[in-house]
XYZ file of C-alpha atoms in Angstrom:
302
model
C 11.068 10.693 -87.210
C 7.368 11.062 -87.979
C 6.454 10.031 -84.417
C 8.947 12.525 -83.022
C 7.546 15.256 -85.242
C 3.979 14.495 -84.177
C 4.961 14.524 -80.496
C 6.747 17.842 -80.904
C 3.761 19.327 -82.706
C 1.416 18.193 -79.920
C 3.673 19.753 -77.301
C 3.909 22.912 -79.365
C 0.139 23.191 -79.671
C -0.227 22.585 -75.932
C 2.201 25.393 -75.164
C 0.443 27.665 -77.656
C -2.894 26.990 -75.973
C -1.476 27.369 -72.454
C 0.351 30.690 -72.840
C -2.787 32.783 -73.501
C -4.481 31.147 -70.501
C -1.506 32.006 -68.289
C -1.548 35.578 -69.539
C -5.254 35.828 -68.830
C -4.741 34.328 -65.381
C -2.018 36.831 -64.513
C -4.346 39.703 -65.411
C -7.140 38.289 -63.286
C -8.027 40.153 -60.104
C -9.259 36.916 -58.537
C -5.875 35.280 -59.147
C -3.945 37.928 -57.217
C -6.667 38.094 -54.559
C -6.187 34.360 -54.012
C -2.415 34.799 -53.943
C -2.696 37.510 -51.297
C -4.999 35.208 -49.299
C -2.300 32.512 -49.327
C 0.330 34.996 -48.125
C -1.854 36.304 -45.302
C -3.234 32.878 -44.417
C 0.210 31.314 -44.125
C 1.446 34.301 -42.144
C -1.370 33.870 -39.618
C -0.988 30.082 -39.501
C 2.771 30.098 -38.940
C 2.712 32.925 -36.394
C 0.004 31.120 -34.408
C 1.861 27.797 -34.384
C 5.234 29.362 -33.540
C 3.734 31.664 -30.932
C 2.298 28.674 -29.113
C 5.760 27.073 -28.951
C 7.442 29.970 -27.137
C 8.704 28.784 -23.708
C 6.877 30.022 -20.636
C 8.433 31.809 -17.631
C 9.783 28.533 -16.288
C 11.291 27.533 -19.624
C 8.714 24.831 -20.390
C 7.292 24.669 -23.925
C 4.547 22.160 -23.208
C 5.801 19.775 -25.890
C 3.586 19.338 -28.962
C 0.367 20.077 -27.030
C 0.150 23.831 -27.569
C 1.319 23.855 -31.222
C -1.091 21.012 -32.028
C -4.066 22.821 -30.536
C -3.074 26.139 -32.102
C -2.565 24.592 -35.543
C -5.901 22.783 -35.486
C -7.880 25.811 -34.357
C -6.242 28.284 -36.732
C -6.742 25.864 -39.648
C -10.486 25.831 -38.966
C -10.564 29.621 -38.760
C -8.559 30.103 -41.961
C -10.861 27.717 -43.789
C -13.770 30.022 -43.031
C -11.776 33.190 -43.801
C -10.096 32.210 -47.059
C -11.737 28.952 -48.115
C -13.805 30.527 -50.872
C -10.944 32.744 -52.058
C -7.923 30.474 -52.432
C -8.912 27.337 -50.563
C -6.736 28.361 -47.602
C -4.171 25.724 -48.506
C -1.332 27.548 -46.650
C 0.898 24.519 -47.268
C 3.120 23.777 -50.298
C 2.627 20.044 -49.762
C -1.152 20.392 -50.093
C -0.764 22.617 -53.142
C 1.560 20.117 -54.846
C -0.861 17.300 -54.070
C -3.581 19.215 -55.905
C -1.165 19.817 -58.765
C -0.264 16.117 -58.946
C -3.953 15.171 -59.168
C -4.615 17.991 -61.652
C -6.894 19.861 -59.280
C -4.712 22.930 -59.710
C -2.930 24.289 -62.768
C 0.847 24.691 -62.834
C 0.913 28.492 -62.783
C -1.410 28.805 -59.803
C 0.460 26.065 -57.937
C 3.817 27.761 -58.501
C 2.551 31.158 -57.357
C 0.750 29.637 -54.356
C 3.919 27.875 -53.165
C 5.914 31.109 -53.476
C 3.178 33.015 -51.626
C 3.081 30.427 -48.852
C 6.844 30.539 -48.351
C 6.721 34.350 -48.283
C 3.879 34.358 -45.760
C 5.691 31.872 -43.524
C 8.859 33.959 -43.566
C 6.963 37.164 -42.800
C 5.032 35.478 -39.987
C 8.225 34.182 -38.416
C 9.903 37.557 -38.820
C 7.083 39.452 -37.123
C 7.072 37.028 -34.227
C 10.860 37.138 -33.950
C 10.843 40.940 -33.702
C 8.284 40.676 -30.900
C 10.437 38.378 -28.751
C 12.071 40.041 -25.741
C 14.677 37.260 -25.665
C 15.843 36.351 -29.165
C 17.444 33.087 -28.037
C 13.993 31.585 -27.556
C 13.526 31.775 -31.347
C 15.389 28.478 -31.586
C 12.144 26.792 -30.565
C 10.651 27.960 -33.871
C 12.820 25.627 -35.946
C 11.889 22.022 -36.623
C 14.766 19.774 -35.563
C 15.211 16.019 -35.483
C 15.905 14.894 -31.866
C 19.284 13.316 -31.213
C 17.721 9.961 -30.315
C 15.893 9.826 -33.672
C 17.663 9.371 -37.007
C 16.752 11.211 -40.189
C 15.115 8.172 -41.768
C 12.736 7.748 -38.849
C 11.862 11.447 -38.887
C 11.290 11.282 -42.647
C 8.926 8.349 -42.189
C 6.930 10.201 -39.542
C 6.609 13.276 -41.762
C 5.349 11.107 -44.619
C 2.821 9.352 -42.369
C 1.567 12.504 -40.649
C 1.220 14.433 -43.902
C -0.463 11.490 -45.614
C -3.278 11.343 -43.085
C -3.708 15.130 -43.171
C -3.933 15.410 -46.946
C -6.090 12.292 -47.258
C -8.522 13.957 -44.840
C -8.482 17.144 -46.918
C -9.299 15.238 -50.106
C -11.987 13.230 -48.300
C -13.631 16.359 -46.895
C -13.667 17.885 -50.344
C -15.082 14.787 -51.950
C -17.714 13.905 -49.335
C -19.169 17.428 -49.079
C -19.053 17.609 -45.309
C -20.993 20.883 -45.314
C -24.135 18.803 -45.800
C -23.511 16.873 -42.580
C -23.836 17.902 -38.946
C -20.084 18.441 -38.627
C -18.242 21.126 -40.626
C -15.547 19.805 -42.948
C -13.051 22.356 -41.685
C -13.317 20.837 -38.220
C -12.260 17.410 -39.514
C -9.202 18.963 -41.148
C -8.321 20.797 -37.938
C -8.563 17.543 -35.979
C -6.370 15.778 -38.528
C -3.741 18.514 -38.346
C -3.657 18.380 -34.543
C -3.460 14.574 -34.620
C -0.489 14.737 -36.974
C 1.411 17.062 -34.660
C 0.580 14.913 -31.647
C 1.817 11.841 -33.509
C 5.017 13.195 -35.045
C 5.771 16.117 -32.738
C 8.331 14.405 -30.534
C 9.967 12.489 -33.390
C 10.244 14.997 -36.233
C 8.581 18.156 -34.974
C 5.353 17.350 -36.817
C 5.897 19.927 -39.557
C 3.759 18.481 -42.406
C 4.317 21.859 -44.051
C 7.550 22.870 -45.843
C 6.660 26.569 -45.569
C 6.204 26.287 -41.803
C 9.762 24.921 -41.613
C 11.274 27.229 -44.237
C 10.208 30.491 -42.565
C 11.896 29.766 -39.213
C 14.957 28.373 -41.017
C 15.408 31.662 -42.894
C 14.974 33.789 -39.780
C 16.946 31.662 -37.307
C 19.540 30.222 -39.690
C 18.850 26.652 -38.495
C 18.788 24.476 -41.631
C 19.236 21.027 -40.120
C 17.619 18.304 -42.255
C 16.109 20.939 -44.512
C 17.654 20.932 -47.976
C 21.370 21.212 -47.407
C 23.590 19.077 -49.639
C 24.346 15.633 -48.178
C 21.658 16.182 -45.518
C 18.412 14.172 -45.675
C 15.723 16.597 -46.768
C 13.275 15.550 -44.089
C 11.083 18.648 -44.140
C 10.626 18.866 -47.906
C 10.695 15.285 -49.168
C 8.624 13.958 -46.255
C 5.592 16.296 -46.441
C 5.557 16.526 -50.247
C 5.844 12.763 -50.742
C 3.195 12.051 -48.109
C 0.838 14.646 -49.590
C 1.207 13.475 -53.189
C 0.724 9.826 -52.205
C -2.394 10.758 -50.219
C -3.861 12.815 -53.045
C -3.240 10.161 -55.700
C -4.467 7.262 -53.551
C -7.678 9.038 -52.615
C -8.394 10.626 -55.964
C -7.821 7.566 -58.124
C -8.562 4.648 -55.791
C -10.788 5.592 -52.843
C -12.973 8.479 -54.030
C -16.502 7.670 -55.258
C -15.507 9.252 -58.578
C -12.361 7.118 -58.876
C -12.143 5.093 -62.063
C -9.650 3.606 -64.452
C -10.674 6.175 -67.067
C -9.977 9.016 -64.662
C -6.499 7.667 -63.890
C -5.715 7.208 -67.590
C -6.958 10.733 -68.317
C -4.617 12.124 -65.672
C -1.617 10.132 -66.909
C -2.223 11.098 -70.540
C -2.859 14.775 -69.742
C -6.424 14.689 -71.027
C -9.319 16.696 -69.624
C -9.925 14.983 -66.289
C -13.226 16.780 -65.745
C -14.777 14.843 -68.620
C -14.590 11.574 -66.705
C -15.514 12.808 -63.228
C -18.853 12.249 -61.566
C -21.128 15.057 -60.496
C -19.966 14.690 -56.887
C -16.841 16.702 -57.648
C -18.738 19.633 -59.086
C -20.908 19.758 -55.951
C -17.985 19.867 -53.534
C -18.045 22.350 -50.664
C -16.883 25.905 -51.236
C -16.084 26.423 -47.565
C -13.499 23.695 -47.045
C -9.764 24.233 -46.699
C -9.120 22.926 -50.230
C -9.387 24.615 -53.595
C -9.902 22.759 -56.808
C -8.887 23.861 -60.253
C -12.552 23.709 -61.193
C -13.333 26.602 -58.872
C -10.435 28.624 -60.230
C -11.659 28.097 -63.782
C -15.217 29.025 -62.835
C -14.060 32.188 -61.053
C -11.977 33.284 -64.018
C -14.791 32.566 -66.453
C -17.236 34.642 -64.416
C -14.740 37.490 -64.176
C -13.840 37.588 -67.859
C -17.216 36.479 -69.170
């Protein structure tokens, strides 16, 4: 009974400490500026990728080539546009990976995911209204080919998203801005490579919002989240992203340590056991750490 009481009191104190922080966050101009950046960034990203998949005059879509190139290039551009504002995550899987590794707080992660899904839906809607022939909108939806089963497509989504998110964490950790090659470029290459790899097997989504927006507009929900249907486009990207984030953050990063892993698992302050390399990470990459969010809020309310 005493142990139960102590646990309850700890949880109660944690909630008491968290609620004022959430209230302060919701009143922060930077918080809503970052949220708007995620909406606009995802809108631009999804509209660019879907626009590149529209069939040409002869009915040919070009396979995964055009979407892969468009996705890689727009990811680099968005990193420069919104990298210092929200991190230009534009992907719920990336956001949840940062949440799982405690690089992002729960409130910001929840709002970011909602903003990304809204932006993807708006981007798809705008593009759909611009189509002279609405039937071509079917190319917007990610679908598992008939010759591929759901398990194989799920595996490809996990693999493709894993390499993308691992690259994102690596770019953040290695401070690519100090090298000859911009970090955003590496992320763009990784995104294009993922679409090239998984495009013909699963559609190469790697982004639940990119799949959700077209599903809402076109009504094609195959392998999305319907009951009794394998949730390829949610489980795959999220699982791959979380595995990538955890494996890099706690096993491969220069700052990885047993103490850091224990701090994460026991909900202690993970910043206390990190090396200085994390605090010197690039502000112009496609990622956004919780450290930056805290620093921005402190400077605004200080």
